[in-house]
Amino acid sequence: MKISNHSAVPVYTISGSSTARPLPEWLARKRKRSLKNDPEYASRVELLQDFEFEEASQCVRVSDDGQWVMSTGTYKPQIHTHYLPHLSLSFARHTTSLNTTFLLLSSDYSKSIHLQSDRSLAFHTPLGCHYTTRIPRYGRDLKYDKRSAEALIPAVGVNENGNGEVFRLNLEAGRYMRAYEIDVGGDDYASRGGGALQGGISTGSVNTAAIAEESHNLLAFGTSLGTVEFWDSRSKDRVGILQSPSHTGPVEGKQAITALEFDRSGLGLATGSSTGLIYLYDLRSPNPVLKKDQGYGYPIQTLIYLQSSTSTRTQISEPKILSADKRIIKIWSTQDGSPWTSVEPAVDINAVAWCKDSGMFLTANEGRQQHAFFVPQLGPAPKWCSFLDNLVEEMAEDPNDPNAYTSQKAGDVYDNYKFLTLQQLDSLNLSHLVGTTSLLRPYMHGYFVAQNLYEEAKLIADPFVWEEERNKRAKDKIDAERESRIRGNKKVTAKVNKRLAVKMMERAEKEERLQARRVLEMGGGEEEKQVTVSPVTGDDKPSGSLLSDHRFAKLFEDPDFAIDERSREFQLLNPSTKPPPSPLSRSTERRLTAVEEEALAEIPGTDTGSSSESDEPVPKSKDHGRISSTSYKRSGHRPQQQPQMLVSSSKRTSQAKDRTFGSRAERSKSAKVNTSTVVGEREMTFAPERNSKAQKVAPPEKRREKGRRSASGNIFRSM
């Protein structure tokens, strides 16, 4: 796994000929065992099992459900189908001729149609080749119209009317329909066709096709003349012709359309020419909106609008397009044509497939191994290889940086080597090795030094470097904690549920203090990675709590979400929470009448004034046995009025009441009296005992006659 493009938007080559050396089949097993010590072979990443062909691959497609990848190649001509969740090859199948291109008709691999190089169409199922049919002339491309269930095959040459043809095979009827006739030049040598009917060299042809499936379902066909014809599949008639733009050079005048692609809206069209020029059109205007040069002059093979349904990064918010020829793959903006990133493999490219809603690309190329490229800033890794995200984050310098996943440093261009200048060599006391040993390899204005030698020299030159680095990390962690430390009393700005907000704020502050204490006890170092201090946002709300979560903002703003702490449900869930005083509590309390106040005033030692500042103890009334002070009542202390059941036989005692249950139990035990006032729960145990009265009174034994004995102890039988 290497970085293929050292730029602001890097591209990782997961598999391919530029990352790992393929082992030949004739290599001995002993040689394979010795490769375990080879660092290049040991660091390879085999994303898919047997994702290669014996010679080259021709085309690759990813199924709509994202579970299967089908690719064709040679030699011998064969088809490979991979099951992505297992990362393995499902099956391989040989064909009679070389495959030009193919399409997946179903959401998985079960139905596919293949355009062969021997003018045949082959239909494949999981059991094998289902049916094969021939076409009149060689096909250049293959498209499937889902609404009419027709396979469209643009072909080479002209018919008896001097027009090119796009053959229509109706899969529902099982026969060929009348072909679309496209103007590609005449059949004489003077016209553009150049003897097309007889099979001349400059034969006119329909090179490619495109269908706006997600919008108006318009058909577009690119010709060798550089024109694009639009056809309506409902009326089976031509609706317009898009001429090639005005040319300024002799080379541009010979360009032919080799690639077409509609965007999701159906209003944008991208065309690729045989000279490497790309034009972006708006169907409402015949003039191109943007012109882009691929740079190498090769025919454009693939055009893909990278419009993800789930945008995961800010970089994909702007629309982008992928263009590829046999030399390079480029990703650029559709607004101004500015380049975003690119990758240039070591072998020629034949086809490119994009895994939707991800940053993964699969290619078919002239090498033995097929390529797999990953662009992290374009999107996440697919579900079947989600581990690539962790690998890329480990390789990145700073994952929190918005421009993360950048390339390596200037000194890490080569593996296991460090680039040092002359000044750095002097600081490490290695300048005496210049010109005397092969450990220093000169390069530009410095030298490459082995990484192990550099680390040892740095440790010898500064033995306290690790201790200093450890102290620096600890200081940075403490400084970060000081920045997030609570300063003064935080003001809760919640409009609703203020008590809940204060409780959550106190809990978050307590957790922050505990985490800060752990950081200070560890003192930094390697252990500090296990402790994370949650920062405090600018509005003094701890991150990660409900106060800072926008999803629960209405909980503290909308009165409809107010919590009623006086409800029965809340008291059952929070039995220890004291409900707040009701604003109507003072108005609903029973106040003393004027007669009662006068009666209290006659009792000596009571104060009937309105002043409540007296701190003297208040005596109890002998008649009522309770505190009878108006100032004490007005200060907010009210005796709890509990219902009491008075029994006529009960007598009042002037003794002080016991405050605890234990004292009452001791009192009842000493007095041998069973009290009727029970507080709380009570346990009673009954043990069987003999009746003392029955033991004291013994029945008189009656004399019996001699010779008669009774075995029964029943008293009544002897009466």
PDB file of C-alpha atoms in Angstrom, residues 1 94 154 204 306 316 321 324 331 352 474-475 491 543 607 612 705:
ATOM      1  CA  MET A   1       0.000   0.000   0.000  1.00  0.00           C
ATOM      2  CA  HIS A  94     -13.632 -19.430 -19.918  1.00  0.00           C
ATOM      3  CA  PRO A 154     -23.310   0.666 -31.750  1.00  0.00           C
ATOM      4  CA  GLY A 204     -17.351   5.369 -40.316  1.00  0.00           C
ATOM      5  CA  LEU A 306     -18.683  11.439  -9.214  1.00  0.00           C
ATOM      6  CA  ILE A 316     -17.093  16.017  -2.530  1.00  0.00           C
ATOM      7  CA  ILE A 321     -15.801  14.208 -12.901  1.00  0.00           C
ATOM      8  CA  ALA A 324      -9.350   8.343 -18.075  1.00  0.00           C
ATOM      9  CA  ILE A 331     -10.336  13.880 -11.259  1.00  0.00           C
ATOM     10  CA  VAL A 352     -12.216   2.055 -14.865  1.00  0.00           C
ATOM     11  CA  ALA A 474       2.838  16.370  29.651  1.00  0.00           C
ATOM     12  CA  LYS A 475       3.101  20.167  29.622  1.00  0.00           C
ATOM     13  CA  LYS A 491     -24.285  30.814  34.042  1.00  0.00           C
ATOM     14  CA  SER A 543     -18.832  18.813  24.704  1.00  0.00           C
ATOM     15  CA  ASP A 607     -44.285  37.378  70.410  1.00  0.00           C
ATOM     16  CA  SER A 612     -39.036  37.656  62.720  1.00  0.00           C
ATOM     17  CA  GLU A 705     -58.371 -52.872  89.080  1.00  0.00           C
TER      18      GLU A 705
END
